[in-house]
Coordinates of C-alpha atoms in Angstrom, one line a residue:
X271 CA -10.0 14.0 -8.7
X272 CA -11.5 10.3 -8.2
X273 CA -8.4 8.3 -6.1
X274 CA -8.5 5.2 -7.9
X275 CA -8.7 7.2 -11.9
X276 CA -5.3 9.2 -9.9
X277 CA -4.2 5.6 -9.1
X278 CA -4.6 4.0 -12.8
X279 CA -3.1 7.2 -14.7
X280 CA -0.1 7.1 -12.0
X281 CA 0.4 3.4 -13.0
X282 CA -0.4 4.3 -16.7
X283 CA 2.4 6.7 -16.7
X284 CA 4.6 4.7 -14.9
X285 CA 4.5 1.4 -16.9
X286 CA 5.0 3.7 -20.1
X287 CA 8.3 5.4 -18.6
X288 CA 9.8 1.8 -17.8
X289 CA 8.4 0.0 -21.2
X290 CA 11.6 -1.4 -23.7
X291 CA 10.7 -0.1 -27.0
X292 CA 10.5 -3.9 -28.8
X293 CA 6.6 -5.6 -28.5
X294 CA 5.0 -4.5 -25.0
X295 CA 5.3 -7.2 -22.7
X296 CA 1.7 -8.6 -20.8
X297 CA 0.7 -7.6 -17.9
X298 CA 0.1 -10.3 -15.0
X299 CA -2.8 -10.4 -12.8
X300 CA -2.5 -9.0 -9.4
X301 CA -5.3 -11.1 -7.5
X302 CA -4.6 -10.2 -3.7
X303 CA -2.4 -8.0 -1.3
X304 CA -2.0 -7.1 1.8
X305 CA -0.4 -4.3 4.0
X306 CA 2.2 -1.7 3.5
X307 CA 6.2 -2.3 3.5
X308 CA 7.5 -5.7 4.3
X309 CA 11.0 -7.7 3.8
X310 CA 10.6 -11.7 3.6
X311 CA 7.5 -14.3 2.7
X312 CA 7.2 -18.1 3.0
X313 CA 3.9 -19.7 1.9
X314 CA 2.9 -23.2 2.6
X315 CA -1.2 -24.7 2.4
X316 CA -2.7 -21.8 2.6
X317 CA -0.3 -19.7 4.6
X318 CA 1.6 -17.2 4.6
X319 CA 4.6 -15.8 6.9
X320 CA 5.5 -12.5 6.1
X321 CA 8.6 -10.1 7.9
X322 CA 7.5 -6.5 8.7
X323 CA 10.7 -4.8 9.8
X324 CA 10.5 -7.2 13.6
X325 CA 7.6 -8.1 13.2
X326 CA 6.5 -11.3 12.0
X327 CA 3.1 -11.4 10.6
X328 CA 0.7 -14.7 9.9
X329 CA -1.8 -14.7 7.1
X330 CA -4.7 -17.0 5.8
X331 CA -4.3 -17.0 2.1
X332 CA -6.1 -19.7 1.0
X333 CA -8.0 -17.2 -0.7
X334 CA -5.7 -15.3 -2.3
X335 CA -7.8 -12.5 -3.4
X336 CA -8.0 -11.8 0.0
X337 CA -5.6 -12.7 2.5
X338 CA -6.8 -12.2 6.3
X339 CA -3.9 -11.0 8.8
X340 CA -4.0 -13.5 11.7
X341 CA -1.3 -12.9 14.1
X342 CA 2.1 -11.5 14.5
X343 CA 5.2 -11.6 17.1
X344 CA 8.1 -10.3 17.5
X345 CA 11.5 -11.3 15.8
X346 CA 15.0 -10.5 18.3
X347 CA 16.5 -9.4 14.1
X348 CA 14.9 -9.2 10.4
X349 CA 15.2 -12.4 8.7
X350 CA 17.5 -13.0 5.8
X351 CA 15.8 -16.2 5.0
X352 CA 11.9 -18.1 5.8
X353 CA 10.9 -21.6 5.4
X354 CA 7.8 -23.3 6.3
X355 CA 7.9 -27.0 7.4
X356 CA 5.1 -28.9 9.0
X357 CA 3.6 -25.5 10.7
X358 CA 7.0 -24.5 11.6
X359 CA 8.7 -21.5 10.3
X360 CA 12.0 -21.6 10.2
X361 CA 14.3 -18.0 9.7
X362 CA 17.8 -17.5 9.4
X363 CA 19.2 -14.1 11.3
X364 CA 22.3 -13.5 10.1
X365 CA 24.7 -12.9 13.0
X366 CA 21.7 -12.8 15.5
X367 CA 21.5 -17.1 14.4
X368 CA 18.3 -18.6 13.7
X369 CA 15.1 -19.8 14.8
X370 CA 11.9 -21.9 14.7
X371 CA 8.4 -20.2 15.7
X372 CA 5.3 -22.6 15.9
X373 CA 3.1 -21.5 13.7
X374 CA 0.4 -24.6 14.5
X375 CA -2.1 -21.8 16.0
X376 CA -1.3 -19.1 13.1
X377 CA -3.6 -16.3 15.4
X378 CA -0.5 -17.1 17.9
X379 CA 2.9 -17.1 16.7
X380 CA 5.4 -18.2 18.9
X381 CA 9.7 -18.6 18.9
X382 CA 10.1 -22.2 19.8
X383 CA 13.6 -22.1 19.3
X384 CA 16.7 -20.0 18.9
X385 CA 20.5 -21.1 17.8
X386 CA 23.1 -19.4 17.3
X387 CA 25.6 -20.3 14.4
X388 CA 29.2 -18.7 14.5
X389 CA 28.8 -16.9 11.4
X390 CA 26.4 -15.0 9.1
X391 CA 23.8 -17.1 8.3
X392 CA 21.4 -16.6 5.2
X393 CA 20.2 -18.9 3.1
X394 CA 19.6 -22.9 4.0
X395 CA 17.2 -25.9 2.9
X396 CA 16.2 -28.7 4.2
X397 CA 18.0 -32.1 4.2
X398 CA 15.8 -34.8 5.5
X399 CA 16.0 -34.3 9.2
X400 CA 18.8 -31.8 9.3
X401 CA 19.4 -27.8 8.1
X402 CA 21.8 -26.6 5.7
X403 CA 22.9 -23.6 6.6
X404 CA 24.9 -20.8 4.6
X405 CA 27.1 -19.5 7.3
X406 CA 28.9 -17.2 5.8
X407 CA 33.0 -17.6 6.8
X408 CA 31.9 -20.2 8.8
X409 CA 31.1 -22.6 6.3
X410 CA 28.4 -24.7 5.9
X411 CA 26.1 -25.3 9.4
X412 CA 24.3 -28.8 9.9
X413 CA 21.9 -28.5 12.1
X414 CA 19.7 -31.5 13.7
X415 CA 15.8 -30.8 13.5
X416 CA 14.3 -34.0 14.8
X417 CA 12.7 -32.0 17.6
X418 CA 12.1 -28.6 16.1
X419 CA 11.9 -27.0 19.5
X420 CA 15.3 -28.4 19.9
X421 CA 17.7 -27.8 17.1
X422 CA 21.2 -28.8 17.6
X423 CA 24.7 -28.0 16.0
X424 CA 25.6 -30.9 14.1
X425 CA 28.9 -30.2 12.9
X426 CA 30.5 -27.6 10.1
X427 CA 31.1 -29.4 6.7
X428 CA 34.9 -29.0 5.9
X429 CA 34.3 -27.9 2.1
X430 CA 37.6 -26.1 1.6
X431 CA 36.1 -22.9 0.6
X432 CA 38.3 -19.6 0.2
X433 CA 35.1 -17.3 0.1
X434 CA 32.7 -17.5 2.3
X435 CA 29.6 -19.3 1.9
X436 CA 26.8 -17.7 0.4
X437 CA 24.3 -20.5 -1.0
X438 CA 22.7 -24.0 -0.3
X439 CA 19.9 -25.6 -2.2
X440 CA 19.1 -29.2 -1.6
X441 CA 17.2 -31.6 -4.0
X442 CA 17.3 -35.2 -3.4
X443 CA 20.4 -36.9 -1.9
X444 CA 22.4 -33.9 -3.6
X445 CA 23.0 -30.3 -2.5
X446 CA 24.4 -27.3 -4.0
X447 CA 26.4 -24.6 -2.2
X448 CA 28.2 -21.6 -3.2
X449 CA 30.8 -19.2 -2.4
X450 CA 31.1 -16.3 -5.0
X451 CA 34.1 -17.9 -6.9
X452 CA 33.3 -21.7 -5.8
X453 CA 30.3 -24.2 -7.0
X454 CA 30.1 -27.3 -4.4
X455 CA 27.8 -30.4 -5.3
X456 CA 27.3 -32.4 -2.3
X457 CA 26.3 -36.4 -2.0
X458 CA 23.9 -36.0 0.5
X459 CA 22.5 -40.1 1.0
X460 CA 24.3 -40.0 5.0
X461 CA 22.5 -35.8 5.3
X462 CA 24.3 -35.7 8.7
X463 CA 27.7 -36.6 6.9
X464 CA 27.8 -34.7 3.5
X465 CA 30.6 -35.7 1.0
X466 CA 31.6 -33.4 -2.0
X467 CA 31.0 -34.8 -5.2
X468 CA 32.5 -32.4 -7.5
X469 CA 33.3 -28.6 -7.2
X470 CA 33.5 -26.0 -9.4
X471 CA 36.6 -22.9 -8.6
X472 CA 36.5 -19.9 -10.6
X473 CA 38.8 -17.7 -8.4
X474 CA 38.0 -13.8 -9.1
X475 CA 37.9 -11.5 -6.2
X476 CA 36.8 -9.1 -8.6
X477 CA 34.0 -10.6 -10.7
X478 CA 32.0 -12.9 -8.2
X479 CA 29.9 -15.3 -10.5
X480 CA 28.1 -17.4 -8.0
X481 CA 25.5 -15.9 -5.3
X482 CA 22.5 -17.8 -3.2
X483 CA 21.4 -20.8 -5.6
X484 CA 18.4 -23.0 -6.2
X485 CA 17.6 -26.4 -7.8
X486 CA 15.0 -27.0 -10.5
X487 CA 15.0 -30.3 -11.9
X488 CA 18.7 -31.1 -13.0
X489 CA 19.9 -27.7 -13.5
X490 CA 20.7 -25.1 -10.6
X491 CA 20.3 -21.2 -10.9
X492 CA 22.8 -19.2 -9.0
X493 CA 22.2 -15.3 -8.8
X494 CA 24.4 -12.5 -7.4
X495 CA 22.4 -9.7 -7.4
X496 CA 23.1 -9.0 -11.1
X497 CA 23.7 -12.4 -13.3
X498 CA 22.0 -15.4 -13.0
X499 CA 24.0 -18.7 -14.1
X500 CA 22.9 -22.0 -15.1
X501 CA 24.6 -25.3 -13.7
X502 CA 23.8 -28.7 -15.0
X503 CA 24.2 -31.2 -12.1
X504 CA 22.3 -33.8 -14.1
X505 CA 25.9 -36.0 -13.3
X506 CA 26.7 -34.8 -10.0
X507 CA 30.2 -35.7 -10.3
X508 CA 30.5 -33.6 -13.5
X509 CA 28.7 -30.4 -13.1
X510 CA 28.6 -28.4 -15.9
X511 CA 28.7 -24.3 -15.9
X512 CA 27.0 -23.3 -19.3
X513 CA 28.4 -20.8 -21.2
X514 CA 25.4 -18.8 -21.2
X515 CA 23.7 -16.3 -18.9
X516 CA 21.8 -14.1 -18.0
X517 CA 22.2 -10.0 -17.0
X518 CA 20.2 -7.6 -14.9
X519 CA 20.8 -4.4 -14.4
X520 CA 20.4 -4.3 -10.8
X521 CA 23.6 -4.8 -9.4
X522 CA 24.1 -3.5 -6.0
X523 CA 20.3 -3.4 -4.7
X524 CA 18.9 -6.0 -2.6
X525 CA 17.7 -9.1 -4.7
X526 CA 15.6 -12.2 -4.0
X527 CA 15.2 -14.8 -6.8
X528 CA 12.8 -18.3 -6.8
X529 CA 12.7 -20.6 -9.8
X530 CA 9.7 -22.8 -10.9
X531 CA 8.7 -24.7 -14.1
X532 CA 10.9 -23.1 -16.6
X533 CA 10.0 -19.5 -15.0
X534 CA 12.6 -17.2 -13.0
X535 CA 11.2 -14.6 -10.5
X536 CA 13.5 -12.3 -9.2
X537 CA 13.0 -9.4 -7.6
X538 CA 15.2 -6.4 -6.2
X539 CA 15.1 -3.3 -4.1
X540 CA 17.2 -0.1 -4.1
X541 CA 16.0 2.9 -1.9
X542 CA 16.3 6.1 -3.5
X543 CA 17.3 7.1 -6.2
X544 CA 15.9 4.0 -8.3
X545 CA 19.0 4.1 -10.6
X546 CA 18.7 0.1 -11.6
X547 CA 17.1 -0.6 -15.2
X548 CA 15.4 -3.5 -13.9
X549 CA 14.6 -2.9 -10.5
X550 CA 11.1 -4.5 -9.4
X551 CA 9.8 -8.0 -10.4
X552 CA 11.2 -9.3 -13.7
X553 CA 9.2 -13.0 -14.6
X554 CA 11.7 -14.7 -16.9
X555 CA 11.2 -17.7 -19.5
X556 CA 14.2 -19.9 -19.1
X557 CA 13.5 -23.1 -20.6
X558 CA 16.3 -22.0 -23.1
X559 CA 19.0 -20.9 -21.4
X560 CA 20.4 -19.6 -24.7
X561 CA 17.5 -17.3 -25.4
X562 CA 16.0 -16.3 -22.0
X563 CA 13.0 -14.1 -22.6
X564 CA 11.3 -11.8 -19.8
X565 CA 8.1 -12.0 -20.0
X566 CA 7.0 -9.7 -17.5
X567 CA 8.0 -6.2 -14.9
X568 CA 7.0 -4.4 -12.8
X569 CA 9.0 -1.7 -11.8
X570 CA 7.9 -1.6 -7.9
X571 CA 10.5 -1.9 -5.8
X572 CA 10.6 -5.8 -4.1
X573 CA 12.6 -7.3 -1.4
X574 CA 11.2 -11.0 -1.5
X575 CA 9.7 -13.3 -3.5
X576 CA 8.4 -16.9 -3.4
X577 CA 6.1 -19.2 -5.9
X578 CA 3.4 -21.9 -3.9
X579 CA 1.0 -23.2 -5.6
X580 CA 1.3 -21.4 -9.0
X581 CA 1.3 -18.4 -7.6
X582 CA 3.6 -15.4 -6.6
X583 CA 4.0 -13.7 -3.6
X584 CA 6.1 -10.9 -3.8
X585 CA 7.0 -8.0 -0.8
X586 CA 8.0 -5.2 -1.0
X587 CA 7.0 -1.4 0.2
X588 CA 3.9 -1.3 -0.7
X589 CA 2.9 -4.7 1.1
X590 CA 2.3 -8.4 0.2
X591 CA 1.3 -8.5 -3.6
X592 CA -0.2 -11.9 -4.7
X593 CA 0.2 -12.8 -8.6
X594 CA -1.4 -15.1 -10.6
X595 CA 1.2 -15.5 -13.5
X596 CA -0.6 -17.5 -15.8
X597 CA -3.7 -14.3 -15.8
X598 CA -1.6 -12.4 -18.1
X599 CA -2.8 -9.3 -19.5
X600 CA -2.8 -7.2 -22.6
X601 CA -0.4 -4.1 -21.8
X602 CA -2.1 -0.6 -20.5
X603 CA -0.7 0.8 -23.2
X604 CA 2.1 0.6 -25.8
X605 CA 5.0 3.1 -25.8
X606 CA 5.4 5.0 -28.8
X607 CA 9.1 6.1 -27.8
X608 CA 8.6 9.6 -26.4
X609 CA 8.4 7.9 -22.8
X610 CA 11.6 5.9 -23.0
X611 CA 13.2 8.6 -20.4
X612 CA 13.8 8.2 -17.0
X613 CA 10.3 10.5 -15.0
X614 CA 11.6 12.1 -11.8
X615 CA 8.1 13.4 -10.7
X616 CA 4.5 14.2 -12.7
X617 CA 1.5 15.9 -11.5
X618 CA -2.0 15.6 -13.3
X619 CA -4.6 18.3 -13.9
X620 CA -7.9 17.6 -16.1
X621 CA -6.9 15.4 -18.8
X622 CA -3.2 16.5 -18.7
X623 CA -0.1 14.4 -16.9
X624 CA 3.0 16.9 -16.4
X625 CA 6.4 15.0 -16.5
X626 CA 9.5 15.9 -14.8
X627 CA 11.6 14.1 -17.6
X628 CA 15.5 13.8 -17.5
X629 CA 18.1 14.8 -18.9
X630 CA 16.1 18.3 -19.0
X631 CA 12.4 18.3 -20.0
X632 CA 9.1 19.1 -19.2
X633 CA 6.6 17.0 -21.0
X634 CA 3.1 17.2 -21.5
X635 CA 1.0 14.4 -21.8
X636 CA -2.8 14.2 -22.9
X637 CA -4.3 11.1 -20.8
X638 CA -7.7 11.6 -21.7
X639 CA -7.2 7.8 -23.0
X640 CA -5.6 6.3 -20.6
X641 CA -4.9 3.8 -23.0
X642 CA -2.9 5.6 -25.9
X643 CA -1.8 8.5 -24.0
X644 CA -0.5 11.0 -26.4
X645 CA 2.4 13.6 -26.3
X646 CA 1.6 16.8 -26.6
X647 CA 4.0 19.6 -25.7
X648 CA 7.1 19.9 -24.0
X649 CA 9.8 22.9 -23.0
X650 CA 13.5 22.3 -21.8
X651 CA 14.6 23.6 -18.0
X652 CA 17.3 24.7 -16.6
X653 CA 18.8 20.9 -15.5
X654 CA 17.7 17.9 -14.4
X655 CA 14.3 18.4 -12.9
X656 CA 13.8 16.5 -9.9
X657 CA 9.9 17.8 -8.5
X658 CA 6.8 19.3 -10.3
X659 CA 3.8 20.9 -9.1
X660 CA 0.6 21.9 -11.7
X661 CA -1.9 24.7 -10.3
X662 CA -4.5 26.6 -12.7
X663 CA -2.3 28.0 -15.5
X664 CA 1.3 27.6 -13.7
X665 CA 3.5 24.5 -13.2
X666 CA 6.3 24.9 -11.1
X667 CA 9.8 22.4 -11.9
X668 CA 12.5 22.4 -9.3
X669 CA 16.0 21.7 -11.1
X670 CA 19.2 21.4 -9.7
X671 CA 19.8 24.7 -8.9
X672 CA 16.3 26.7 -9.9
X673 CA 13.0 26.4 -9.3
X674 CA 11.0 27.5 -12.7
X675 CA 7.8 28.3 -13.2
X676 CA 6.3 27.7 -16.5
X677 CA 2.8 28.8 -18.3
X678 CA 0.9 26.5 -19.4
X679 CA -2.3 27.8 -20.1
X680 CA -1.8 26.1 -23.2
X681 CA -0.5 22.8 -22.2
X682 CA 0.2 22.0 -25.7
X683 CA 2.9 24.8 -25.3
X684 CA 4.3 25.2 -22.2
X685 CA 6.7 28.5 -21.8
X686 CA 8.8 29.7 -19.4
X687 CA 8.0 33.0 -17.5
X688 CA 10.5 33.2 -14.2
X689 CA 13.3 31.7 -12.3
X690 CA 14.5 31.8 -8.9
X691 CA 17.7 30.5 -7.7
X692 CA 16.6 27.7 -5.1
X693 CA 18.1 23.9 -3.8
X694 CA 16.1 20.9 -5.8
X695 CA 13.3 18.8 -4.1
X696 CA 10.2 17.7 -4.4
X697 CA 7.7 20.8 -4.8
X698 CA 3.6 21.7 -4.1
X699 CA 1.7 24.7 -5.2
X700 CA -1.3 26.3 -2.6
X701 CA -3.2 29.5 -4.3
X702 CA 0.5 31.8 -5.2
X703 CA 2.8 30.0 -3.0
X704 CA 5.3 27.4 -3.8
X705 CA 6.2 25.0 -0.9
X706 CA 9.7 23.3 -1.4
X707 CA 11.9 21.0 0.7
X708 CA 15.0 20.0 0.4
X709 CA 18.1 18.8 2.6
X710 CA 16.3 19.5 5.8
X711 CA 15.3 23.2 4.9
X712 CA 11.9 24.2 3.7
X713 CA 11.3 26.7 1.5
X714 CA 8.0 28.9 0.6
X715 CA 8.4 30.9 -2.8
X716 CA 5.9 33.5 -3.6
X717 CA 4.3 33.0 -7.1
X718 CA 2.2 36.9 -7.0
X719 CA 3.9 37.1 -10.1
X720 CA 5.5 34.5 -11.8
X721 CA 7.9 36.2 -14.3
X722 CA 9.7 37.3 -10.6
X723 CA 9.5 34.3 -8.1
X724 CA 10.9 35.1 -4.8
X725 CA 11.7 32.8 -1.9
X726 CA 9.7 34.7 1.1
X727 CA 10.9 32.6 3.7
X728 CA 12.8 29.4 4.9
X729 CA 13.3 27.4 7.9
X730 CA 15.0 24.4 9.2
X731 CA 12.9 20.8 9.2
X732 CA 15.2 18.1 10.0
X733 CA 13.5 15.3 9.2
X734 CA 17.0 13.0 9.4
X735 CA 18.2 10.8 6.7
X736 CA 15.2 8.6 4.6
X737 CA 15.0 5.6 2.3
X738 CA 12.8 6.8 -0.1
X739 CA 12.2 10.6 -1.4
X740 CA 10.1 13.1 0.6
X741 CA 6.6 14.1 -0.6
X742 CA 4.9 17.6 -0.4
X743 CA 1.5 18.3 -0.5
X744 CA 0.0 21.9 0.5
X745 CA -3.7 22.6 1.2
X746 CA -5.7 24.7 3.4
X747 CA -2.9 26.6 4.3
X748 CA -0.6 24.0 5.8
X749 CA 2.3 22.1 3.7
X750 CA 2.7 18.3 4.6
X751 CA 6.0 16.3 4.2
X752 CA 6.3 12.6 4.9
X753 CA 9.4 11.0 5.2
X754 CA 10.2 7.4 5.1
X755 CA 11.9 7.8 8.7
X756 CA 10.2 10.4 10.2
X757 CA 6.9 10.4 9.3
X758 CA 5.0 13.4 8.4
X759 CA 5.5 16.8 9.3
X760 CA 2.7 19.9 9.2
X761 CA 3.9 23.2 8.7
X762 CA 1.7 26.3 8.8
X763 CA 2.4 28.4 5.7

């Protein structure tokens, strides 16, 4: 089959399993990307600085639709945080500190600078000619960048926090900073010697409210990895914290968030399994706070995010993605309800896609119009399926404890035929063999006759622990697993 038609009814399918039921949302324009997985991005005229694991990579996007690697170094630990300031980037390390790399010749990276703070430090802005930085239980670090090749340790502001600092966004002569159960605003006009101007307690070890924060205008977004809140600082000696809010459900994974012009981005990541509603990229309207609307996801997993000149650059596993909001799109296609499961796996033969549908269902989908796919049979298994595998007139489902093989000759009415007692993983099918691997051990099952599947042999493949779910595919006599970690092993069947 043709890559890219594999690629569209992949993302067909996959848009229609994660669509709400209410009006289809758009669809915005992806105009550019780059690369495969990476963690942080900070764009500034035209560039772009994006975190590989330790390496740091440099890239001309002033074309966006096609963004040119230039250069890359490596970084002593992954970033939590980048900035971009007069061809320096700036990156917060945690515990390993921070540093500047000079970015004037792009083609050649290099650190300028390293510091490092006592604590944890994450997120930080810029205050005239000093950094904020969120320092975990160490407060709030000012750090002097007249000479960016020589930053200094100004002094720790004394804000009386219990919790640790985990937030600072500066706009004017006025920052922000947050613990999770404390909300500072800061009188910033002498940066170097920061005064609090109000604060904000809401004391609850157990339901954090507050997380890394930004400014728009007089209002400041704080989000903690599952609710965003809305703080008017408009009278910095009165902040107010509005009563409304807003909820994800992707509490626990890795999130990233940027604000701009009445539009939220946020963006999370959880490895495997993708348990989180609204994991990926989530565009929000917020310009009522009382009625937030999203009007866009995707659900591809994300790590970081940031907006430059009305666009969105957004990393993640599958590389840098640039997105041109304001190109939105009519949807693929509408969901008609039979989708609104959670799909574990799907395979697609002729103008069939064969879903692997919790709690415990095959379904059969006719894609022949990729843009009103239709349902058209279905047949329960054992459990939760968690791998499928389509050949000729047999599909293969590994359940929790079973791998069945099902006829469907007539894909309109898929029936079972056999059963054999095996562990669940992800499966592949080469002439009458079944190729299985699960929990280190690899399994070939012998399909001669599929109303008596028997496992024929199995061996150990250690392949150590992974981020993301193994494949299989078999051909030619050989089965091939990747692994996140590993790579990808070749075994002769």
């Amino acid at each position: 089959m043709n890559l890219n038609r594999l690629s569209l009814i992949l993302a067909t399918v996959l848009a229609l399993a994660t669509i709400a039921l209410s009006a289809p949302a758009p669809v915005a324009q992806i105009v550019g990307h780059w690369g495969g997985a990476c963690d942080k991005t900070a764009v500034s005229e035209g560039f772009a600085c994006v975190s590989r694991g330790l390496d740091l990579v440099t890239l001309d996007v002033s074309d966006p639709t096609h963004p040119k690697e230039l250069g890359e170094t490596v970084l002593p630990a992954p970033p939590a945080s980048m900035k971009i300031r007069d061809r320096y980037l700036y990156a917060t390390l945690g515990e390993a500190g921070m540093l500047v790399i000079d970015i004037h010749k792009p083609e050649k990276p290099r650190i300028v600078a390293k510091l490092d703070t006592p604590g944890n430090a994450t997120q930080f802005d810029f205050c005239g000619r000093y950094l904020y930085v969120a320092d975990g239980k160490d407060g709030l670090q000012i750090i002097g960048i007249t000479n960016p090749r020589k930053p200094v340790l100004i002094v720790a502001a004394d804000l009386g926090l219990v919790e640790p600092v985990v937030g600072i966004a500066v706009s004017g002569n006025t920052a922000c900073v947050t613990s999770t159960s404390e909300f500072v605003v800061l009188d910033t006009s002498d940066p170097a010697h920061p005064k609090i101007a109000s604060k904000i307690s809401d004391i609850d070890y157990y339901c954090p409210r507050f997380g890394p924060v930004t400014v728009s205008g007089t209002c400041a977004y704080t989000f903690d990895g599952a609710e965003m809140r809305f703080v008017d600082i408009s009278d910095p000696t009165s902040p107010i914290l509005e009563d409304d809010y807003l909820t994800l459900d992707t509490y626990g994974s890795r999130a990233d968030f940027a604000v701009s012009e009445n539009r939220a981005y946020i963006v999370s990541y959880q490895a495997w399994p993708p348990v989180f509603r609204d994991q990926g990229l989530n565009i929000l309207d917020i310009s009522d706070h009382s009625n937030v609307k999203r009007i866009y996801r995707t659900p591809v997993s994300a790590k970081g995010v940031a907006v430059d000149g009305g666009l969105v650059y957004m990393c993640g596993t599958t590389g840098l993605s640039i997105l041109d909001p304001g190109a939105l799109q009519p949807p693929l296609a509408a969901n008609n309800g039979y989708l609104n499961d959670s799909v574990q796996d799907m395979a697609v033969q002729g103008q069939y896609a064969y879903l692997a549908v919790e709690p415990n269902v095959l379904k059969v989908v006719d894609i022949s119009d990729m843009a009103a796919p239709v349902l058209k049979g279905e047949a329960p298994t054992s459990s939760k399926p968690q791998g499928i595998a389509v050949s000729g007139s047999y599909a293969c489902v590994s359940t929790s404890e079973k791998l069945q093989v099902f006829d469907v000759s007539v894909p309109t009415a898929p029936v079972l035929k056999g059963e054999v007692s095996c562990p669940p993983g992800p499966v592949a099918i080469w002439t009458h063999y079944a190729c299985l691997y699960s929990s280190n051990r690899f399994f070939v099952i012998d399909l001669s006759d599929p109303v008596h599947p028997v496992v024929t042999g199995q061996t150990m493949l250690s392949l150590g622990s992974s981020k993301t779910r193994p494949k299989v595919i078999a051909s030619g006599g050989y089965a091939y697993i990747s692994n996140y970690t590993y790579g990808v092993a070749i075994v002769d069947i």
